[in-house]
XYZ file of N, CA and C in Angstrom:
636
model
N 88.955 124.625 88.542
C 89.470 124.970 87.602
C 89.638 124.138 86.659
N 89.630 124.116 85.203
C 89.661 123.272 84.316
C 90.264 122.196 84.103
N 90.325 121.387 83.585
C 91.204 120.015 84.200
C 92.077 120.510 82.621
N 93.650 120.422 82.831
C 94.241 120.322 81.470
C 94.237 119.099 80.260
N 94.168 119.906 79.475
C 93.815 118.704 78.327
C 95.203 118.160 77.665
N 95.019 117.121 77.089
C 95.995 116.334 76.431
C 95.737 115.343 75.486
N 96.486 115.582 74.147
C 95.989 114.881 72.724
C 96.386 113.519 72.713
N 94.924 112.747 72.354
C 94.716 111.394 72.160
C 94.972 110.538 70.478
N 95.490 110.092 70.605
C 95.308 109.360 68.693
C 94.816 107.946 68.944
N 94.251 107.337 68.141
C 93.917 106.144 67.841
C 93.772 105.659 66.308
N 93.131 104.306 65.765
C 92.857 104.581 64.420
C 91.469 103.535 64.597
N 90.709 104.306 63.497
C 89.752 103.422 63.086
C 88.945 103.275 61.840
N 89.578 101.889 61.395
C 88.876 101.574 59.745
C 90.067 102.557 58.929
N 89.860 103.330 58.169
C 90.523 104.246 57.219
C 91.140 105.371 57.690
N 90.939 105.665 58.952
C 90.992 106.548 59.670
C 92.307 106.873 60.770
N 92.769 107.629 60.689
C 93.505 107.927 62.001
C 92.947 108.863 62.818
N 92.531 108.934 64.435
C 91.624 109.546 65.282
C 92.505 110.528 65.800
N 91.904 111.654 66.236
C 92.754 112.336 67.207
C 91.666 113.355 67.997
N 92.112 113.397 69.416
C 91.204 114.356 69.768
C 91.868 114.865 71.092
N 91.655 116.215 71.662
C 92.155 117.114 72.679
C 90.774 116.407 73.841
N 91.419 115.596 75.241
C 90.703 115.068 76.184
C 91.037 115.767 77.508
N 90.236 115.648 78.492
C 91.536 115.743 79.762
C 91.748 114.482 80.447
N 91.286 113.490 79.936
C 91.700 111.742 80.603
C 91.108 111.257 79.084
N 91.998 109.990 79.264
C 91.773 108.882 78.528
C 90.163 108.241 78.528
N 89.664 108.528 79.518
C 88.094 108.030 79.240
C 87.683 108.842 78.756
N 87.552 110.062 78.717
C 86.840 111.279 78.195
C 87.098 111.189 76.357
N 88.509 111.013 75.863
C 88.912 110.338 74.833
C 88.050 109.093 74.253
N 88.137 108.108 75.034
C 86.754 107.215 74.528
C 85.884 107.472 74.481
N 85.329 108.032 75.211
C 84.435 108.528 74.890
C 83.606 109.198 73.761
N 84.594 110.333 73.433
C 84.539 110.910 72.267
C 84.589 109.897 71.036
N 85.326 109.191 71.175
C 85.605 108.570 69.994
C 84.585 107.507 69.944
N 83.650 107.464 70.620
C 82.507 106.052 71.237
C 83.070 104.820 70.788
N 84.165 104.702 71.668
C 84.501 103.407 71.795
C 84.203 102.323 72.987
N 83.564 101.057 72.705
C 83.245 100.026 73.378
C 84.162 99.685 74.495
N 85.381 99.742 74.056
C 86.162 98.764 74.961
C 87.220 99.458 75.243
N 88.484 99.407 76.064
C 89.573 100.043 76.551
C 90.492 100.222 75.720
N 90.647 100.978 74.403
C 91.819 100.714 73.497
C 93.039 101.275 74.069
N 92.909 102.052 75.257
C 94.486 102.366 75.908
C 95.114 100.783 76.078
N 94.401 100.267 77.291
C 94.849 99.009 77.236
C 94.839 98.278 76.820
N 94.283 97.705 75.501
C 94.725 96.823 74.363
C 96.065 97.873 73.158
N 96.484 98.725 73.514
C 97.549 99.209 72.774
C 97.406 100.015 71.478
N 96.132 100.228 71.209
C 95.215 100.616 70.361
C 95.258 102.394 70.211
N 95.633 102.950 71.065
C 95.414 104.124 71.259
C 96.454 104.685 72.273
N 96.952 106.032 72.389
C 97.764 106.549 73.271
C 97.864 107.876 73.080
N 98.500 108.427 74.506
C 98.744 110.209 74.312
C 99.826 110.624 73.759
N 99.453 111.456 72.790
C 100.696 112.262 71.483
C 101.173 113.584 72.283
N 102.440 113.604 72.129
C 103.286 115.181 72.035
C 103.609 115.623 70.905
N 103.275 115.097 69.747
C 103.419 115.584 68.387
C 103.035 116.862 68.420
N 104.198 117.803 67.988
C 103.672 119.304 68.042
C 102.393 119.646 67.016
N 102.773 119.423 66.150
C 101.381 119.341 64.716
C 99.958 118.668 65.203
N 99.964 118.059 65.938
C 98.947 117.044 66.247
C 97.948 117.815 67.608
N 99.307 117.875 68.607
C 98.759 118.846 70.050
C 98.039 119.975 69.730
N 98.490 120.928 68.643
C 98.090 122.413 68.173
C 96.572 122.188 67.583
N 96.810 121.031 66.609
C 95.598 120.779 65.843
C 94.354 120.445 66.927
N 94.502 119.784 68.148
C 93.406 119.391 68.595
C 93.079 120.497 69.745
N 94.373 121.120 70.391
C 94.062 121.878 71.225
C 92.974 123.224 70.234
N 93.339 123.276 69.460
C 92.467 124.476 68.466
C 91.019 123.976 68.684
N 90.802 122.824 68.621
C 89.793 122.380 68.631
C 89.224 121.265 69.706
N 89.494 121.398 70.975
C 89.193 120.762 72.015
C 88.011 119.721 72.223
N 88.017 118.259 72.158
C 86.556 117.730 72.452
C 86.168 117.410 70.912
N 86.713 117.632 70.105
C 86.360 117.564 68.821
C 87.106 116.337 68.019
N 86.837 115.158 67.404
C 87.371 114.272 66.854
C 87.487 114.911 65.380
N 88.995 115.050 65.465
C 89.540 115.051 64.157
C 90.073 113.583 63.379
N 90.550 113.788 62.037
C 90.914 112.446 61.094
C 91.830 113.170 60.100
N 92.384 111.977 59.523
C 93.173 111.950 58.418
C 93.182 110.664 57.993
N 93.060 110.432 56.745
C 93.475 109.227 56.291
C 94.563 108.363 56.933
N 94.404 107.143 56.694
C 95.479 106.279 58.133
C 96.474 105.783 57.275
N 97.593 105.982 57.841
C 98.958 105.872 57.187
C 99.629 107.336 56.398
N 98.929 108.193 56.752
C 99.757 109.399 55.922
C 100.235 110.347 56.896
N 100.589 110.934 56.276
C 101.223 112.198 57.543
C 100.173 113.774 57.236
N 99.073 113.705 56.533
C 98.513 114.962 56.056
C 97.719 115.491 57.416
N 97.538 116.747 57.642
C 97.048 117.357 59.134
C 95.676 116.659 59.333
N 95.411 116.732 60.694
C 94.501 116.369 60.988
C 93.120 117.129 61.041
N 92.199 117.009 60.448
C 90.663 118.136 60.184
C 89.995 117.303 60.664
N 88.389 118.147 60.674
C 87.308 117.937 60.701
C 86.824 116.259 59.760
N 87.133 116.635 58.633
C 87.023 115.757 57.519
C 88.048 115.512 56.753
N 88.369 113.843 56.124
C 89.116 113.257 55.585
C 88.900 112.439 54.443
N 89.087 112.909 53.444
C 89.340 111.095 52.725
C 89.926 110.819 52.350
N 89.240 108.809 51.790
C 89.833 108.115 52.549
C 91.070 107.732 51.313
N 92.300 107.658 51.486
C 93.651 107.587 50.473
C 93.359 106.801 49.607
N 94.113 106.446 48.294
C 94.226 105.116 47.564
C 95.417 104.097 48.213
N 96.244 104.635 49.229
C 97.135 104.031 49.704
C 96.450 103.395 50.637
N 95.539 103.858 51.600
C 94.864 102.943 52.551
C 93.771 101.982 51.706
N 93.343 102.492 50.742
C 92.265 101.460 50.384
C 93.056 100.173 49.882
N 94.449 100.628 49.171
C 95.491 99.282 48.530
C 95.595 98.558 49.810
N 96.122 99.272 50.649
C 96.487 98.441 51.700
C 95.539 97.560 52.406
N 94.345 98.000 52.414
C 93.332 97.706 53.189
C 93.072 96.085 52.559
N 92.830 96.353 51.238
C 92.807 95.225 50.409
C 93.755 94.206 50.020
N 95.137 94.660 50.409
C 96.159 93.443 50.698
C 96.294 93.103 51.868
N 95.877 93.651 53.010
C 95.606 92.992 54.113
C 94.885 91.910 54.432
N 93.664 91.850 53.375
C 92.476 91.220 53.404
C 92.911 89.863 52.604
N 93.393 90.214 51.219
C 93.975 89.144 50.585
C 94.976 88.352 51.327
N 95.753 88.999 51.864
C 96.974 88.101 52.399
C 96.527 87.581 53.604
N 95.412 87.955 53.888
C 94.444 86.977 55.236
C 94.057 85.724 54.971
N 93.597 85.837 53.386
C 92.869 84.635 52.834
C 93.866 83.913 52.063
N 94.657 84.005 51.601
C 95.532 83.144 51.004
C 96.886 82.585 51.936
N 97.227 83.513 53.320
C 98.646 83.011 53.716
C 98.311 81.451 54.080
N 99.004 80.696 54.161
C 99.075 79.275 54.365
C 99.444 78.772 55.571
N 98.766 77.957 55.988
C 98.698 77.715 57.021
C 100.452 77.123 57.616
N 100.510 77.685 58.399
C 101.436 77.034 59.080
C 101.519 75.557 59.725
N 102.750 74.862 59.226
C 102.428 73.451 59.731
C 103.406 73.367 60.699
N 102.853 72.287 61.577
C 103.003 72.477 63.254
C 104.345 71.722 63.040
N 105.770 72.486 63.720
C 107.061 72.273 63.376
C 107.295 70.913 64.734
N 107.863 69.764 63.319
C 108.173 68.579 64.415
C 109.400 68.675 65.160
N 109.253 68.298 66.625
C 110.447 68.337 67.549
C 111.213 67.164 66.956
N 112.722 67.459 66.939
C 113.916 66.756 66.649
C 113.619 65.779 67.880
N 113.677 64.606 67.625
C 113.895 63.523 69.013
C 114.953 63.662 69.610
N 115.229 63.902 70.764
C 116.334 64.240 71.133
C 117.268 62.751 71.118
N 118.329 62.670 71.214
C 119.505 61.400 71.194
C 119.223 60.633 72.023
N 119.424 60.122 72.449
C 119.247 58.680 73.537
C 120.724 58.765 73.778
N 120.633 58.989 75.572
C 121.996 58.879 75.909
C 122.330 57.074 76.350
N 123.248 56.820 76.710
C 123.598 55.468 76.629
C 123.235 55.196 78.212
N 122.477 53.942 78.575
C 121.998 53.367 79.256
C 122.490 53.671 80.553
N 124.032 53.395 80.589
C 125.082 53.190 81.554
C 124.604 54.904 82.192
N 124.824 55.982 81.128
C 125.074 57.169 81.592
C 124.121 57.452 81.927
N 122.452 57.155 81.756
C 121.426 57.688 82.084
C 121.392 57.249 83.279
N 121.813 55.903 83.825
C 121.690 55.407 84.836
C 122.503 55.995 86.300
N 123.434 56.717 85.300
C 124.773 57.029 86.482
C 124.308 58.979 87.007
N 123.652 59.285 85.592
C 122.487 60.643 85.780
C 121.515 60.357 86.881
N 121.017 59.330 87.094
C 119.579 59.150 87.538
C 120.163 59.000 88.825
N 121.256 58.293 89.297
C 121.324 57.932 90.650
C 122.160 58.937 91.306
N 122.986 60.159 90.269
C 123.668 61.133 90.925
C 122.100 62.160 91.497
N 121.286 62.343 90.380
C 119.988 63.227 90.860
C 119.499 62.528 92.104
N 119.416 61.265 92.265
C 118.550 60.913 93.436
C 119.164 61.179 94.668
N 120.738 61.037 94.506
C 121.484 61.493 95.663
C 121.685 62.428 95.965
N 121.688 63.337 95.189
C 121.773 64.818 95.695
C 120.071 65.351 95.888
N 119.048 64.932 95.292
C 117.592 64.858 96.230
C 117.682 64.620 97.525
N 118.423 63.458 97.858
C 118.356 62.683 99.143
C 119.175 63.360 99.971
N 120.154 64.137 99.816
C 121.039 64.872 100.273
C 120.215 66.211 100.748
N 119.709 66.770 99.957
C 119.269 67.963 99.946
C 118.005 67.619 101.077
N 117.000 66.853 100.564
C 115.809 66.361 101.739
C 116.946 66.279 103.266
N 118.080 65.412 103.544
C 118.331 65.563 104.725
C 118.908 67.144 105.225
N 119.301 67.551 104.213
C 119.607 69.108 104.809
C 118.500 70.022 105.455
N 117.072 70.157 104.468
C 115.940 70.372 105.104
C 115.416 69.761 106.188
N 115.732 68.694 106.278
C 115.122 67.958 107.738
C 115.874 68.167 108.510
N 117.165 68.442 108.620
C 118.028 68.648 109.745
C 118.008 70.665 109.838
N 117.859 71.014 108.775
C 117.321 72.489 109.042
C 116.227 72.508 109.607
N 115.236 72.066 109.557
C 114.029 72.161 110.067
C 113.954 71.846 111.450
N 114.742 70.750 111.642
C 114.581 70.281 113.629
C 115.933 71.166 113.953
N 116.382 71.993 113.682
C 117.494 73.243 114.250
C 116.568 73.867 114.401
N 115.650 74.846 113.323
C 114.557 75.646 113.709
C 113.818 75.335 114.669
N 113.257 74.114 114.522
C 112.000 73.695 115.519
C 112.700 73.896 116.832
N 113.963 73.360 117.025
C 114.672 73.550 118.262
C 114.952 74.821 118.737
N 115.337 75.763 118.236
C 115.415 77.096 118.577
C 114.203 77.758 118.532
N 112.999 77.737 117.827
C 111.783 78.222 118.473
C 111.174 77.435 119.817
N 111.539 76.294 119.831
C 111.184 75.938 121.743
C 111.943 76.321 122.368
N 113.121 76.582 122.042
C 114.130 77.500 122.956
C 113.839 78.644 123.534
N 113.087 79.325 122.322
C 113.159 80.798 122.453
C 111.660 80.749 122.985
N 110.555 80.169 123.158
C 109.307 79.930 123.855
C 109.585 79.484 124.808
N 110.847 78.931 125.515
C 111.370 78.868 126.831
C 111.470 79.917 127.557
N 112.257 80.877 126.586
C 112.874 82.062 127.376
C 111.896 82.822 127.255
N 111.188 83.276 126.284
C 109.857 84.293 126.707
C 109.023 83.784 127.958
N 108.830 81.862 128.131
C 107.946 81.828 128.949
C 108.229 82.381 130.361
N 109.861 82.088 130.616
C 110.506 82.542 131.732
C 110.793 84.088 131.848
N 110.855 84.604 130.743
C 110.833 86.188 131.280
C 109.256 86.960 131.390
N 108.691 86.047 131.156
C 106.848 86.461 131.187
C 106.765 86.089 132.691
N 107.287 84.697 133.124
C 106.768 84.736 134.527
C 107.680 85.249 135.613
N 108.750 86.139 134.994
C 109.502 86.716 135.844
C 109.166 87.880 136.147
N 108.710 88.572 134.904
C 107.815 90.048 134.946
C 106.632 89.945 135.971
N 105.767 88.518 135.694
C 104.515 88.286 135.816
C 104.868 88.490 137.943
N 105.985 88.011 138.097
C 106.595 87.581 139.736
C 106.537 89.214 140.099
N 107.479 89.704 139.511
C 107.948 91.249 139.690
C 106.660 92.310 140.058
N 106.134 91.991 139.228
C 104.617 92.714 139.142
C 103.967 92.173 140.407
N 103.444 91.329 140.666
C 103.071 90.951 141.627
C 103.723 91.312 143.003
N 104.876 90.956 143.129
C 105.471 91.813 144.424
C 105.630 93.157 144.332
N 105.347 94.018 143.392
C 105.354 95.600 143.586
C 104.117 95.514 143.925
N 102.827 94.993 143.577
C 101.489 95.177 143.734
C 101.507 95.176 145.245
N 102.103 93.706 145.860
C 101.902 93.830 147.336
C 102.732 94.940 147.967
N 103.907 95.070 147.627
C 104.756 96.180 148.355
C 103.631 97.651 148.371
N 103.078 97.577 146.991
C 102.360 99.158 147.112
C 101.341 99.008 148.281
N 100.330 97.819 148.166
C 99.682 97.151 148.877
C 99.489 97.673 150.532
N 101.062 97.447 150.822
C 101.388 97.453 152.168
C 101.630 98.693 152.750
N 102.145 99.597 151.501
C 102.681 100.866 151.801
C 101.192 101.375 151.817
N 100.415 101.695 150.684
C 99.361 102.404 150.978
C 98.615 102.056 152.649
N 98.543 101.026 153.041
C 97.907 100.449 154.019
C 98.720 101.384 155.120
N 100.021 101.126 155.195
C 100.586 102.047 156.422
C 100.511 103.234 156.341
N 100.501 103.650 154.812
C 99.931 105.315 154.898
C 98.674 105.475 155.268
N 97.410 104.602 155.459
C 95.715 104.985 155.829
C 96.156 105.330 156.968
N 96.719 103.897 157.788
C 97.125 103.902 159.262
C 97.539 105.116 159.909
N 98.755 105.633 159.396
C 99.275 107.310 159.711
C 98.575 108.315 159.538
N 97.630 108.291 158.556
C 97.000 109.237 158.052
C 95.735 109.334 159.195
N 95.294 107.874 159.642
C 93.947 107.989 160.408
C 94.749 108.276 162.032
N 95.655 107.895 162.021
C 96.354 108.317 163.585
C 96.632 109.841 163.690
N 97.063 110.313 162.453
C 97.128 111.517 162.610
C 96.123 112.448 162.687
N 94.800 112.061 161.920
C 93.420 112.571 161.923
C 93.134 112.557 163.352
N 93.353 111.450 164.386
C 93.077 111.478 165.634
C 93.916 112.433 166.336
N 95.228 112.724 166.261
C 95.519 113.521 167.265
C 95.675 114.924 166.968
N 94.904 115.345 165.204
C 94.691 116.928 165.110
C 93.783 116.729 166.073
N 92.567 116.000 166.199
C 91.030 116.392 166.649
C 91.403 116.122 167.706
N 91.955 115.328 168.434
C 92.026 115.398 170.248
C 93.336 116.838 170.284
N 94.124 117.346 169.624
C 94.646 118.813 169.450
C 93.538 119.826 169.458
N 92.790 119.761 168.755
C 91.617 120.500 168.358
C 90.665 120.747 169.820
N 90.344 119.417 170.148
C 89.726 119.481 171.725
C 90.269 120.198 172.656
N 92.045 119.964 172.619
C 92.782 120.256 173.884
C 93.002 121.863 173.775
N 93.401 122.359 172.801
C 93.838 123.788 172.700
C 92.733 124.778 173.254
N 91.431 124.550 173.003
C 90.476 125.526 173.423
C 90.573 125.908 175.054
N 90.447 124.521 175.476
C 90.748 124.458 176.990
C 91.863 125.122 177.606
N 93.071 124.673 177.146
C 94.273 125.148 177.408
C 94.327 126.507 177.168
N 93.917 127.277 175.945
C 93.786 128.434 175.778
C 93.099 129.132 176.913
N 91.956 128.962 177.270
C 90.755 129.492 178.175
C 91.617 129.640 179.795
N 92.346 128.663 179.627
C 92.735 128.256 181.335
C 93.962 129.424 180.897
N 94.912 129.531 180.318
C 95.969 130.540 179.865
C 95.408 131.804 180.122
N 94.426 132.085 179.184
C 93.443 133.565 179.260
C 93.429 133.932 180.859
N 92.690 133.088 181.577
C 92.080 133.561 182.860
C 93.317 133.755 183.390
N 94.339 133.212 183.402
C 95.438 133.046 184.345
C 96.214 134.657 184.057
N 96.169 134.997 182.735
C 96.414 136.194 182.292
C 95.840 137.165 183.494
N 94.392 137.348 183.021
C 93.388 138.280 183.562
C 93.590 138.293 185.342
N 93.504 137.003 185.821
C 93.934 137.367 187.303
C 95.251 137.904 187.558
N 96.190 137.781 186.924
C 97.684 138.440 186.998
C 97.452 140.067 186.429
N 96.630 140.442 185.922
C 96.366 141.714 185.369
C 95.701 142.116 186.183
N 94.906 142.225 187.215
C 94.030 142.463 188.298
C 94.741 142.521 189.257
N 96.214 141.980 189.915
C 96.604 142.079 190.926
C 98.220 143.206 190.777
């Protein structure tokens, strides 16, 4: 399905430009822009109903109007006197604008030496106090990490020992079952050999009893 079109606007020289395109990239291509005007703040998407209607009526076609006016967008536009005057004024202002003098910073009033020394000492003491607090906190954290590592080591050792004992018990149980299975097999084989002989003997006795 075709992508939904949006209306985009920018300015170039003496004209405002507008185009209906599916994306900002497509709008830049239609304008022939060499840089990302949207990222630079020189172009935007518009929801102005008049601009949207004009561009949607001729999608993909770059429409224009004199810059700084509210005239309808069209395929062609004449440069307005207002745009020319404004452009000339901007150029003149750029040439005649006086250079701004660097602002001189007012020197900060000097504090009394005694007050400065007291403030420095207070700052040094606060820094030293904070350093001691951080060192103590770091020691506590290191101790906690060591204790946690020790707890993990004990837990791992206990789990490994439990696994080792369980594996040993399993091996012993499996060996016992193998021995029982072997003994049962031997009993099964012995019974398989014994029963035919016993059956023959009993059947022979039955036949003798039936003849008398």
